Amino acid sequence: MTDDEMPEGEAVRPFAVPITGKFAEAAAGVLKSYREKAENGFPDGAPAEGSPFMTDIETMTAMAEPEATARRSLHSMLIDIVGLSFDTALDHVRSLEHDIVRDPAPVWSPLVSARAVLESCLFLEYLIDPSISCGLRLARCAGLWRKDTDHAAKAARVFGPEEHAQAAHMDAYVTRALAEAKVVERRNAKGTLVGYEVDGDTAPLDFSITERARTALPSWIPMPYGLLSGAAHSRPWMTDRARMAGMDTGSGLVGEAATVMTALMVAMASLEMSLRAWQGYFGCDLGETLTELEGHFRHGQLYLLAMAHAGES
């Protein structure tokens, strides 16, 4: 029987095996190389003429003052948040690279780090989705800004009166800035703020991460968010698998190569999603980078699959 044959009726589960040092080093190397390609793959130059970014700028500039300045200010904050989100995603990927190779081998932490990468990238994609209007983009930004301000206000109550005063000042500033930009509040029947409207386009205060992941991620990855949440929230239906794997040897929780592979796929898919959104919104040519990333992903998958299938995981 050759290496690529399996006995009749035997399930092929090449990654359902414990993590070993050789597999971990290889997986971390694949992820590091992918992250570096994504991080350094942006071309120099300004956004392209005719891109959604330039269309947004032209739309806002054509408005009367002071609305035009107020909206450009809100849009500038949106772009700043997008950059921060991508940098945060890269930070979590670097953390994942180191976590994979630690001793003892990780159990569920790779999935938690991958979840953080995904959420940062979904935040980015939600704001610069090239398919939406300028009004909807600003309404989404307004909702997230208000939600973030509310979170900061709740945290300030714990820290003391000075921080509480700063949070109140920020709340007033946000309210004034959105009013100047003609961002209209949307309230439910009870008078509770539920979102914003800009030029007829509406957005909630926040977005459904699960739904966004289902529609925004590349088609080659299955829906991962429920799996990641099971690990991040320590749900027994998920975490008991690691205990069962270690019962025979009395080694406690045992991490599997499958967990590492899932984390890698989510992190890679998230970075690809970010680059595609960036390319679509700013009109920059990331075709060569995306092609390299696709090839690296496929090569890495085959390399790690062969290692696990040969019993070297």
Coordinates of C-alpha atoms in Angstrom, one line a residue:
M1 CA 0.0 0.0 0.0
T2 CA 1.4 3.4 -1.0
D3 CA 1.5 6.5 1.2
D4 CA -1.6 7.9 -0.5
E5 CA -3.8 4.9 0.0
M6 CA -6.0 4.1 2.9
P7 CA -7.6 0.7 3.9
E8 CA -11.1 0.0 2.6
G9 CA -13.7 1.8 4.6
E10 CA -11.2 3.7 6.8
A11 CA -12.0 7.4 7.3
V12 CA -9.3 9.9 6.2
R13 CA -8.7 12.2 9.1
P14 CA -5.0 13.2 8.6
F15 CA -5.1 16.1 11.1
A16 CA -7.0 14.3 13.9
V17 CA -3.6 13.6 15.6
P18 CA -1.7 15.4 18.4
I19 CA 0.5 18.4 17.6
T20 CA 4.2 17.6 17.6
G21 CA 7.2 20.0 17.3
K22 CA 7.9 19.2 13.7
F23 CA 4.3 19.9 12.5
A24 CA 4.1 23.0 14.7
E25 CA 7.3 24.5 13.3
A26 CA 6.1 23.8 9.7
A27 CA 2.7 25.3 10.4
A28 CA 4.1 28.4 12.0
G29 CA 6.5 28.9 9.1
V30 CA 3.6 28.6 6.5
L31 CA 1.6 31.2 8.4
K32 CA 4.5 33.6 8.9
S33 CA 5.3 33.6 5.2
Y34 CA 1.7 34.2 4.3
R35 CA 1.4 37.1 6.8
E36 CA 4.6 38.7 5.5
K37 CA 3.3 38.5 1.9
A38 CA 0.0 40.1 2.9
E39 CA 1.6 42.7 5.1
N40 CA 4.1 43.8 2.4
G41 CA 2.0 43.4 -0.7
F42 CA 0.5 46.9 -0.9
P43 CA 1.6 48.9 -3.9
D44 CA 2.7 52.5 -3.5
G45 CA 0.6 55.4 -4.8
A46 CA -2.6 57.2 -4.2
P47 CA -6.1 55.7 -4.6
A48 CA -7.2 55.2 -8.2
E49 CA -9.4 57.7 -10.0
G50 CA -12.9 56.3 -10.2
S51 CA -12.5 54.1 -7.2
P52 CA -15.2 54.0 -4.5
F53 CA -12.8 55.9 -2.2
M54 CA -12.5 58.8 -4.7
T55 CA -16.2 58.7 -5.4
D56 CA -16.9 59.1 -1.7
I57 CA -14.5 62.0 -1.5
E58 CA -16.1 63.7 -4.5
T59 CA -19.6 63.2 -3.1
M60 CA -18.7 64.7 0.2
T61 CA -16.7 67.6 -1.3
A62 CA -19.7 68.6 -3.4
M63 CA -21.9 69.2 -0.4
A64 CA -22.5 72.5 1.2
E65 CA -20.5 73.6 4.3
P66 CA -20.3 72.9 7.1
E67 CA -21.8 69.5 6.3
A68 CA -19.0 68.7 3.8
T69 CA -16.2 69.2 6.3
A70 CA -18.1 67.3 9.0
R71 CA -18.6 64.3 6.7
R72 CA -15.0 64.3 5.5
S73 CA -13.9 64.3 9.2
L74 CA -16.1 61.3 9.9
H75 CA -14.8 59.6 6.8
S76 CA -11.2 60.3 7.8
M77 CA -11.8 58.6 11.2
L78 CA -13.3 55.6 9.3
I79 CA -10.1 55.3 7.3
D80 CA -8.0 55.6 10.4
I81 CA -10.1 52.8 12.0
V82 CA -9.5 50.6 9.0
G83 CA -5.8 50.9 9.3
L84 CA -5.9 50.2 13.0
S85 CA -8.0 47.1 12.4
F86 CA -5.5 45.7 9.9
D87 CA -2.6 46.4 12.2
T88 CA -4.5 44.7 15.0
A89 CA -5.2 41.7 12.8
L90 CA -1.5 41.3 12.0
D91 CA -0.6 41.5 15.7
H92 CA -2.9 38.6 16.4
V93 CA -1.4 36.6 13.5
R94 CA 2.1 37.2 14.9
S95 CA 0.8 36.0 18.3
L96 CA -0.7 32.9 16.6
E97 CA 2.7 32.1 15.0
H98 CA 4.4 32.0 18.4
D99 CA 1.5 30.2 20.1
I100 CA 1.6 27.3 17.6
V101 CA 5.2 26.3 18.6
R102 CA 5.0 26.7 22.3
D103 CA 5.7 23.8 24.7
P104 CA 3.5 22.3 25.9
A105 CA 1.6 22.4 22.6
P106 CA -1.5 24.6 22.6
V107 CA -5.0 23.2 22.8
W108 CA -7.6 25.8 22.1
S109 CA -5.7 29.1 22.1
P110 CA -4.9 29.0 18.4
L111 CA -8.6 29.2 17.6
V112 CA -9.1 32.1 20.0
S113 CA -6.3 34.0 18.3
A114 CA -7.7 33.2 14.9
R115 CA -11.1 34.5 16.1
A116 CA -9.4 37.8 17.0
V117 CA -7.8 38.0 13.5
L118 CA -11.2 37.4 11.9
E119 CA -13.0 40.0 14.0
S120 CA -10.4 42.7 13.2
C121 CA -10.7 41.9 9.5
L122 CA -14.5 41.8 9.5
F123 CA -14.4 45.3 11.1
L124 CA -12.3 46.5 8.2
E125 CA -14.4 44.8 5.5
Y126 CA -17.6 46.2 7.0
L127 CA -16.4 49.7 6.7
I128 CA -14.8 49.7 3.3
D129 CA -17.1 47.2 1.5
P130 CA -16.7 48.6 -2.0
S131 CA -20.2 47.6 -3.0
I132 CA -22.0 50.1 -0.7
S133 CA -22.8 53.8 -1.0
C134 CA -21.0 56.7 0.8
G135 CA -24.2 57.3 2.9
L136 CA -24.3 53.7 4.1
R137 CA -20.6 53.7 4.8
L138 CA -20.9 56.8 7.0
A139 CA -24.0 55.4 8.7
R140 CA -22.1 52.2 9.6
C141 CA -19.2 54.2 10.9
A142 CA -21.6 56.3 13.0
G143 CA -23.2 53.2 14.5
L144 CA -19.8 51.7 15.4
W145 CA -18.5 55.0 16.8
R146 CA -21.6 55.4 19.0
K147 CA -21.4 51.8 20.2
D148 CA -17.7 52.2 21.0
T149 CA -18.4 55.4 22.9
D150 CA -21.0 53.6 24.9
H151 CA -18.5 50.8 25.8
A152 CA -16.0 53.5 26.9
A153 CA -18.6 55.2 29.1
K154 CA -19.4 51.9 30.9
A155 CA -15.7 51.3 31.5
A156 CA -15.2 54.8 32.8
R157 CA -17.6 54.3 35.6
V158 CA -15.2 51.7 37.1
F159 CA -12.1 54.0 36.8
G160 CA -13.4 57.0 38.7
P161 CA -14.8 60.5 38.3
E162 CA -12.1 61.9 36.0
E163 CA -12.5 59.2 33.4
H164 CA -16.3 59.4 33.8
A165 CA -16.1 63.1 32.9
Q166 CA -13.9 62.4 29.9
A167 CA -16.4 59.8 28.7
A168 CA -19.3 62.3 29.1
H169 CA -17.3 64.9 27.1
M170 CA -16.7 62.3 24.4
D171 CA -20.4 61.4 24.3
A172 CA -21.3 65.0 23.8
Y173 CA -18.6 65.4 21.1
V174 CA -19.9 62.4 19.1
T175 CA -23.5 63.6 19.3
R176 CA -22.5 67.0 18.0
A177 CA -20.2 65.7 15.3
L178 CA -22.8 63.3 13.9
A179 CA -25.4 66.1 14.0
E180 CA -23.1 68.4 12.0
A181 CA -22.6 65.7 9.4
K182 CA -26.4 65.3 9.1
V183 CA -26.3 61.8 10.4
V184 CA -29.9 61.1 11.6
E185 CA -30.6 59.0 14.6
R186 CA -33.0 56.0 14.3
R187 CA -35.0 55.0 17.4
N188 CA -37.4 52.2 18.0
A189 CA -41.0 52.6 19.5
K190 CA -39.5 52.9 23.0
G191 CA -37.2 55.7 22.0
T192 CA -34.1 53.6 22.2
L193 CA -31.3 54.5 19.7
V194 CA -30.9 51.5 17.3
G195 CA -28.9 53.0 14.5
Y196 CA -28.3 55.8 12.1
E197 CA -29.4 57.0 8.6
V198 CA -27.4 59.0 6.1
D199 CA -29.0 60.1 2.8
G200 CA -31.7 57.4 3.1
D201 CA -29.3 54.6 3.9
T202 CA -29.6 53.0 7.3
A203 CA -27.2 51.0 9.5
P204 CA -27.5 49.5 13.0
L205 CA -25.3 50.4 16.0
D206 CA -23.3 47.2 15.4
F207 CA -23.2 44.3 13.0
S208 CA -23.7 40.6 13.2
I209 CA -20.2 39.0 13.1
T210 CA -21.6 35.6 12.4
E211 CA -23.6 36.8 9.4
R212 CA -20.8 39.0 8.2
A213 CA -18.3 36.1 8.3
R214 CA -20.8 33.9 6.4
T215 CA -21.0 36.4 3.5
A216 CA -17.6 38.1 3.4
L217 CA -15.0 35.3 3.8
P218 CA -13.6 33.6 0.7
S219 CA -15.6 30.7 -0.6
W220 CA -12.8 28.2 0.0
I221 CA -13.3 28.3 3.8
P222 CA -16.3 26.8 5.5
M223 CA -18.3 28.9 8.0
P224 CA -15.9 29.0 11.0
Y225 CA -17.3 31.4 13.5
G226 CA -19.4 28.9 15.6
L227 CA -16.3 26.7 16.0
L228 CA -14.1 29.6 17.0
S229 CA -16.7 30.8 19.5
G230 CA -17.0 27.4 21.0
A231 CA -13.3 27.5 21.8
A232 CA -13.2 31.2 22.9
H233 CA -16.2 30.8 25.2
S234 CA -15.0 27.4 26.6
R235 CA -18.2 25.6 25.7
P236 CA -18.0 22.0 26.9
W237 CA -19.3 20.6 23.5
M238 CA -16.1 21.9 22.1
T239 CA -13.5 21.7 24.8
D240 CA -14.4 18.2 26.0
R241 CA -12.8 16.9 22.8
A242 CA -9.4 17.8 24.1
R243 CA -10.0 16.0 27.3
M244 CA -11.2 12.8 25.6
A245 CA -8.1 12.8 23.4
G246 CA -5.9 12.7 26.5
M247 CA -7.8 10.2 28.6
D248 CA -5.9 7.1 27.3
T249 CA -2.5 8.5 28.1
G250 CA -3.5 10.5 31.2
S251 CA -1.9 13.6 29.7
G252 CA -4.8 16.0 30.4
L253 CA -6.0 18.2 27.5
V254 CA -4.4 17.4 24.1
G255 CA -4.3 19.8 21.2
E256 CA -4.8 18.4 17.7
A257 CA -3.1 19.3 14.4
A258 CA -6.7 19.9 13.1
T259 CA -7.0 22.8 15.5
V260 CA -3.9 24.4 14.2
M261 CA -4.9 23.9 10.6
T262 CA -8.3 25.5 11.3
A263 CA -6.6 28.5 12.9
L264 CA -4.3 28.9 10.0
M265 CA -7.2 28.7 7.5
V266 CA -9.2 31.3 9.3
A267 CA -6.3 33.7 9.7
M268 CA -5.3 33.4 6.0
A269 CA -8.9 33.7 4.8
S270 CA -9.3 36.8 7.0
L271 CA -6.2 38.5 5.6
E272 CA -7.3 37.7 2.0
M273 CA -10.7 39.2 2.7
S274 CA -9.1 42.4 4.0
L275 CA -6.9 42.7 0.9
R276 CA -9.8 42.1 -1.5
A277 CA -11.8 44.8 0.3
W278 CA -8.9 47.2 0.3
Q279 CA -8.3 46.6 -3.4
G280 CA -12.0 47.1 -4.2
Y281 CA -12.4 50.3 -2.2
F282 CA -9.1 52.1 -3.1
G283 CA -8.8 50.7 -6.6
C284 CA -5.2 49.6 -6.0
D285 CA -3.9 46.6 -7.9
L286 CA -3.3 43.7 -5.5
G287 CA -3.7 41.1 -8.1
E288 CA -0.1 39.8 -8.0
T289 CA -0.2 39.7 -4.2
L290 CA -3.5 37.9 -4.1
T291 CA -2.2 35.3 -6.6
E292 CA 0.9 34.7 -4.5
L293 CA -1.2 34.3 -1.4
E294 CA -3.5 31.8 -3.1
G295 CA -0.5 29.8 -4.3
H296 CA 1.1 29.9 -0.9
F297 CA -2.1 28.8 0.7
R298 CA -2.4 25.8 -1.6
H299 CA 1.2 24.8 -1.3
G300 CA 1.1 25.1 2.5
Q301 CA -2.0 23.0 2.8
L302 CA -0.5 20.2 0.6
Y303 CA 2.8 20.4 2.5
L304 CA 1.2 20.1 5.9
L305 CA -1.3 17.5 4.7
A306 CA 1.5 15.3 3.4
M307 CA 3.4 15.7 6.7
A308 CA 0.4 14.6 8.7
H309 CA -0.6 11.8 6.3
A310 CA 3.0 10.4 6.6
G311 CA 2.7 10.3 10.4
E312 CA 5.0 13.2 10.9
S313 CA 2.5 15.5 12.6

